[in-house]
CSV table of C-alpha atoms and ligand atoms in Angstrom, one decimal:
chain,number,residue,atom,x,y,z
G,22,MET,CA,-18.8,16.2,20.9
G,23,LYS,CA,-15.3,16.9,19.5
G,24,THR,CA,-14.8,13.2,18.7
G,25,ILE,CA,-18.0,13.0,16.7
G,26,LEU,CA,-17.0,16.0,14.6
G,27,TYR,CA,-13.5,14.5,14.0
G,28,GLU,CA,-15.0,11.2,12.8
G,29,HIS,CA,-16.7,13.1,10.0
G,30,LEU,CA,-13.6,14.8,8.8
G,31,GLU,CA,-11.8,13.3,5.8
G,32,ARG,CA,-8.4,12.0,7.0
G,33,PRO,CA,-5.5,10.1,5.5
G,34,ILE,CA,-4.2,6.9,6.9
G,35,TYR,CA,-0.7,8.4,7.1
G,36,ASN,CA,0.9,11.7,6.6
G,37,SER,CA,1.4,12.4,2.9
G,38,ASP,CA,4.6,14.4,3.6
G,39,LEU,CA,6.3,11.1,3.8
G,40,LEU,CA,5.7,10.5,0.1
G,41,ASP,CA,7.3,13.9,-0.6
G,42,ARG,CA,10.4,12.8,1.3
G,43,LEU,CA,11.2,10.0,-1.3
G,44,ASP,CA,13.9,11.0,-3.7
G,45,PRO,CA,12.7,11.0,-7.4
G,46,LYS,CA,16.3,10.3,-8.4
G,47,LYS,CA,16.1,6.9,-6.7
G,48,PHE,CA,13.1,6.0,-9.0
G,49,ILE,CA,15.3,6.7,-12.0
G,50,THR,CA,18.6,5.1,-10.8
G,51,ARG,CA,17.2,2.0,-9.1
G,52,TYR,CA,14.1,1.3,-11.2
G,53,CYS,CA,14.9,3.1,-14.5
G,54,LEU,CA,11.5,4.8,-13.9
G,55,ASN,CA,10.7,8.3,-15.0
G,56,LEU,CA,7.7,8.3,-12.7
G,57,SER,CA,7.7,9.2,-9.0
G,58,PRO,CA,4.9,9.8,-6.4
G,59,SER,CA,5.1,13.5,-7.2
G,60,ASN,CA,5.0,12.8,-10.9
G,61,PRO,CA,2.9,9.7,-11.6
G,62,GLY,CA,1.7,10.8,-15.0
G,63,PRO,CA,-0.9,13.2,-16.3
G,64,GLY,CA,-4.2,13.1,-14.4
G,65,LEU,CA,-2.9,10.8,-11.7
G,66,LYS,CA,-2.1,11.4,-8.0
G,67,VAL,CA,-0.3,9.1,-5.6
G,68,ARG,CA,-1.5,9.6,-2.0
G,69,PRO,CA,-2.4,7.8,1.2
G,70,LEU,CA,-5.8,6.1,1.5
G,71,LYS,CA,-8.4,8.5,2.9
G,72,THR,CA,-11.6,7.9,4.9
G,73,SER,CA,-13.5,9.3,1.9
G,74,ASP,CA,-12.1,6.5,-0.4
G,75,TYR,CA,-15.2,4.3,0.4
G,76,GLU,CA,-16.7,6.4,-2.4
G,77,THR,CA,-13.9,6.3,-4.9
G,78,GLY,CA,-13.8,2.6,-5.8
G,79,PHE,CA,-11.0,1.4,-3.5
G,80,LEU,CA,-12.9,-1.7,-2.4
G,81,GLU,CA,-14.0,-2.5,-5.9
G,82,LEU,CA,-10.3,-2.3,-7.0
G,83,LEU,CA,-9.2,-4.7,-4.3
G,84,SER,CA,-11.8,-7.1,-5.6
G,85,GLN,CA,-9.7,-7.4,-8.8
G,86,LEU,CA,-7.1,-9.0,-6.5
G,87,THR,CA,-9.1,-11.3,-4.3
G,88,VAL,CA,-12.4,-11.7,-2.4
G,89,VAL,CA,-13.5,-8.5,-0.6
G,90,GLY,CA,-17.1,-9.1,0.3
G,91,GLU,CA,-20.0,-6.7,1.0
G,92,ILE,CA,-18.5,-4.0,3.2
G,93,GLU,CA,-20.8,-1.2,4.4
G,94,GLU,CA,-19.4,2.3,4.9
G,95,GLU,CA,-19.6,2.0,8.7
G,96,LYS,CA,-17.5,-1.2,8.7
G,97,PHE,CA,-15.0,0.4,6.3
G,98,LEU,CA,-14.6,3.4,8.6
G,99,GLU,CA,-14.3,1.1,11.7
G,100,ARG,CA,-11.5,-0.9,10.1
G,101,PHE,CA,-9.8,2.4,9.1
G,102,SER,CA,-10.0,3.7,12.7
G,103,THR,CA,-8.6,0.4,14.0
G,104,MET,CA,-5.6,0.8,11.7
G,105,GLU,CA,-5.1,4.4,12.9
G,106,LEU,CA,-4.9,3.0,16.4
G,107,CYS,CA,-1.6,1.3,15.3
G,108,PRO,CA,0.3,4.5,14.2
G,109,ASN,CA,3.3,4.1,11.9
G,110,SER,CA,2.0,0.7,10.7
G,111,TYR,CA,-0.4,0.9,7.8
G,112,TYR,CA,0.9,2.8,4.8
G,113,ILE,CA,-2.0,2.1,2.5
G,114,THR,CA,-1.2,4.0,-0.7
G,115,VAL,CA,-3.4,4.6,-3.7
G,116,ILE,CA,-3.1,6.1,-7.2
G,117,GLU,CA,-6.2,8.2,-8.1
G,118,ASP,CA,-7.4,9.2,-11.5
G,119,THR,CA,-8.1,12.8,-10.6
G,120,ILE,CA,-10.2,13.4,-13.7
G,121,ILE,CA,-12.8,10.9,-12.8
G,122,ASN,CA,-12.1,10.9,-9.0
G,123,LYS,CA,-11.4,7.1,-8.9
G,124,VAL,CA,-8.8,5.0,-7.2
G,125,ILE,CA,-7.2,2.9,-10.0
G,126,GLY,CA,-4.2,1.5,-8.1
G,127,THR,CA,-3.4,0.5,-4.6
G,128,GLY,CA,-0.6,-1.1,-2.5
G,129,THR,CA,0.2,-1.3,1.2
G,130,LEU,CA,3.4,-1.2,3.2
G,131,ILE,CA,2.9,-2.7,6.7
G,132,VAL,CA,5.6,-1.9,9.2
G,133,GLU,CA,5.9,-4.4,11.9
G,134,GLN,CA,7.7,-3.7,15.3
G,135,LYS,CA,10.4,-6.3,16.3
G,136,PHE,CA,12.6,-7.2,19.3
G,137,ILE,CA,15.1,-8.8,17.0
G,138,HIS,CA,17.8,-6.9,15.2
G,139,ASN,CA,18.0,-4.5,18.1
G,140,CYS,CA,14.3,-3.6,18.2
G,141,ALA,CA,14.2,-3.1,14.4
G,142,VAL,CA,11.2,-2.8,12.2
G,143,ARG,CA,10.5,-4.8,9.1
G,144,GLY,CA,8.2,-4.0,6.1
G,145,ARG,CA,5.7,-6.2,4.2
G,146,ILE,CA,4.2,-5.2,0.9
G,147,GLU,CA,0.6,-6.3,0.5
G,148,ASP,CA,-2.5,-6.0,-1.7
G,149,ILE,CA,-0.9,-4.6,-4.8
G,150,VAL,CA,-3.4,-4.1,-7.6
G,151,ILE,CA,-3.7,-1.8,-10.7
G,152,SER,CA,-7.0,-1.6,-12.4
G,153,ASP,CA,-7.2,-3.5,-15.6
G,154,GLU,CA,-7.7,-0.4,-17.8
G,155,TYR,CA,-4.5,1.1,-16.4
G,156,ARG,CA,-2.1,-1.7,-16.9
G,157,GLY,CA,0.9,-1.3,-19.1
G,158,ARG,CA,1.7,2.2,-17.8
G,159,GLN,CA,4.4,1.1,-15.2
G,160,LEU,CA,2.0,2.1,-12.4
G,161,GLY,CA,2.6,-1.3,-10.6
G,162,LYS,CA,6.3,-0.6,-10.8
G,163,LEU,CA,5.7,2.9,-9.4
G,164,LEU,CA,3.7,1.5,-6.5
G,165,ILE,CA,6.3,-1.2,-5.6
G,166,ALA,CA,9.1,1.3,-5.9
G,167,THR,CA,7.3,3.8,-3.8
G,168,LEU,CA,6.4,1.3,-1.0
G,169,THR,CA,9.9,-0.2,-1.0
G,170,LEU,CA,11.6,3.2,-0.8
G,171,LEU,CA,9.2,4.1,1.9
G,172,GLY,CA,10.3,1.0,3.8
G,173,GLU,CA,13.9,2.1,3.4
G,174,GLU,CA,13.0,5.7,4.5
G,175,LEU,CA,11.3,4.3,7.6
G,176,LYS,CA,14.4,2.3,8.4
G,177,CYS,CA,13.0,-1.2,7.8
G,178,TYR,CA,15.8,-3.8,8.0
G,179,LYS,CA,14.0,-5.7,5.2
G,180,VAL,CA,10.9,-5.6,3.1
G,181,SER,CA,9.3,-8.8,1.9
G,182,LEU,CA,6.1,-9.8,0.0
G,183,GLU,CA,4.3,-13.0,-0.9
G,184,CYS,CA,2.9,-13.6,-4.4
G,185,LYS,CA,1.7,-16.2,-6.9
G,186,ASP,CA,4.4,-18.3,-8.5
G,187,SER,CA,3.7,-16.6,-11.8
G,188,MET,CA,4.5,-13.2,-10.3
G,189,VAL,CA,8.0,-14.2,-9.1
G,190,PRO,CA,9.8,-13.0,-12.3
G,191,TYR,CA,8.0,-9.6,-12.0
G,192,TYR,CA,9.0,-9.0,-8.4
G,193,THR,CA,12.5,-10.3,-9.0
G,194,SER,CA,12.8,-7.7,-11.7
G,195,LEU,CA,12.0,-5.1,-9.0
G,196,GLY,CA,14.8,-6.2,-6.7
G,197,PHE,CA,13.1,-8.9,-4.6
G,198,ARG,CA,15.1,-12.0,-4.1
G,199,ASN,CA,14.7,-15.7,-3.2
G,200,GLU,CA,17.2,-15.8,-0.4
G,201,ALA,CA,19.0,-19.2,-0.7
G,202,GLY,CA,17.6,-21.7,1.9
G,203,ASN,CA,15.3,-19.0,3.3
G,204,SER,CA,12.5,-18.3,0.9
G,205,ASN,CA,9.6,-20.5,1.7
G,206,TYR,CA,6.2,-19.1,2.3
G,207,LEU,CA,3.8,-21.5,4.1
G,208,GLN,CA,0.2,-20.9,5.2
G,209,ILE,CA,-2.8,-22.4,6.9
G,210,ARG,CA,-6.2,-21.2,5.8
G,211,PHE,CA,-9.3,-21.1,8.1
G,212,PRO,CA,-12.9,-21.0,6.8
G,213,LEU,CA,-14.4,-17.6,7.6
Y,309,16G,C1,-1.2,-11.7,-3.1
Y,309,16G,C2,-0.8,-10.3,-2.5
Y,309,16G,C3,-1.1,-10.4,-1.0
Y,309,16G,C4,-2.6,-10.6,-0.8
Y,309,16G,C5,-3.0,-11.9,-1.4
Y,309,16G,C6,-4.5,-12.1,-1.3
Y,309,16G,C7,0.9,-8.8,-3.3
Y,309,16G,C8,2.4,-8.6,-3.5
Y,309,16G,N1,0.6,-10.0,-2.8
Y,309,16G,O1,-0.4,-12.7,-2.7
Y,309,16G,O2,-0.7,-9.2,-0.4
Y,309,16G,O3,-2.9,-10.5,0.5
Y,309,16G,O4,-2.6,-11.9,-2.8
Y,309,16G,O5,-4.8,-13.4,-1.7
Y,309,16G,O6,0.1,-8.0,-3.5
Y,309,16G,P1,-5.6,-14.4,-0.9
Y,309,16G,O7,-6.9,-13.8,-0.9
Y,309,16G,O8,-5.6,-15.7,-1.6
Y,309,16G,O9,-5.0,-14.5,0.5
């Protein structure tokens, strides 16, 4: 009975206190950014993804990045629960326009457990998207800075990302580097 009730409660994918731990000064000194998770701009809020975000345009936003497909609420909640079963791994973060109750930006830090580097963890930044109408307000920069600093806070030994060739200058401007002799990204795709 308890489990059934719990499933109906709104819950975040990670503890939002983590975002409060990020030092706003680092957003200024490292990124020349006057925004931070606690101060993203008027009418905006940076927070972890919640179960209730099925209703706030999160999946529609992701479809500005790539193919999402038709996802029913049940399937969304099932995937959310699966991610929760891997604690300290899925830091899916959103920017909400609180005036209209819509998610207008998202990005994920995934923290992967390793044996190498003395059982270290590494971070991967994934699925960054800012809604078309909100571009040009440095919100992408705010998201990347937030996820990168989160990776540092969580003691990742490195944080990496993959992106289109055209986005390399953008991510380079945010501190990501092509490491000499060690920067190839290869993939195999399978039909779904
Ligand atoms: C971009 C994203 C990656 C995402 C992929 C989806 C960033 C930094 N990179 O490379 O996270 O998974 O696009 O594209 O957001 P795909 O559908 O072609 O795999």
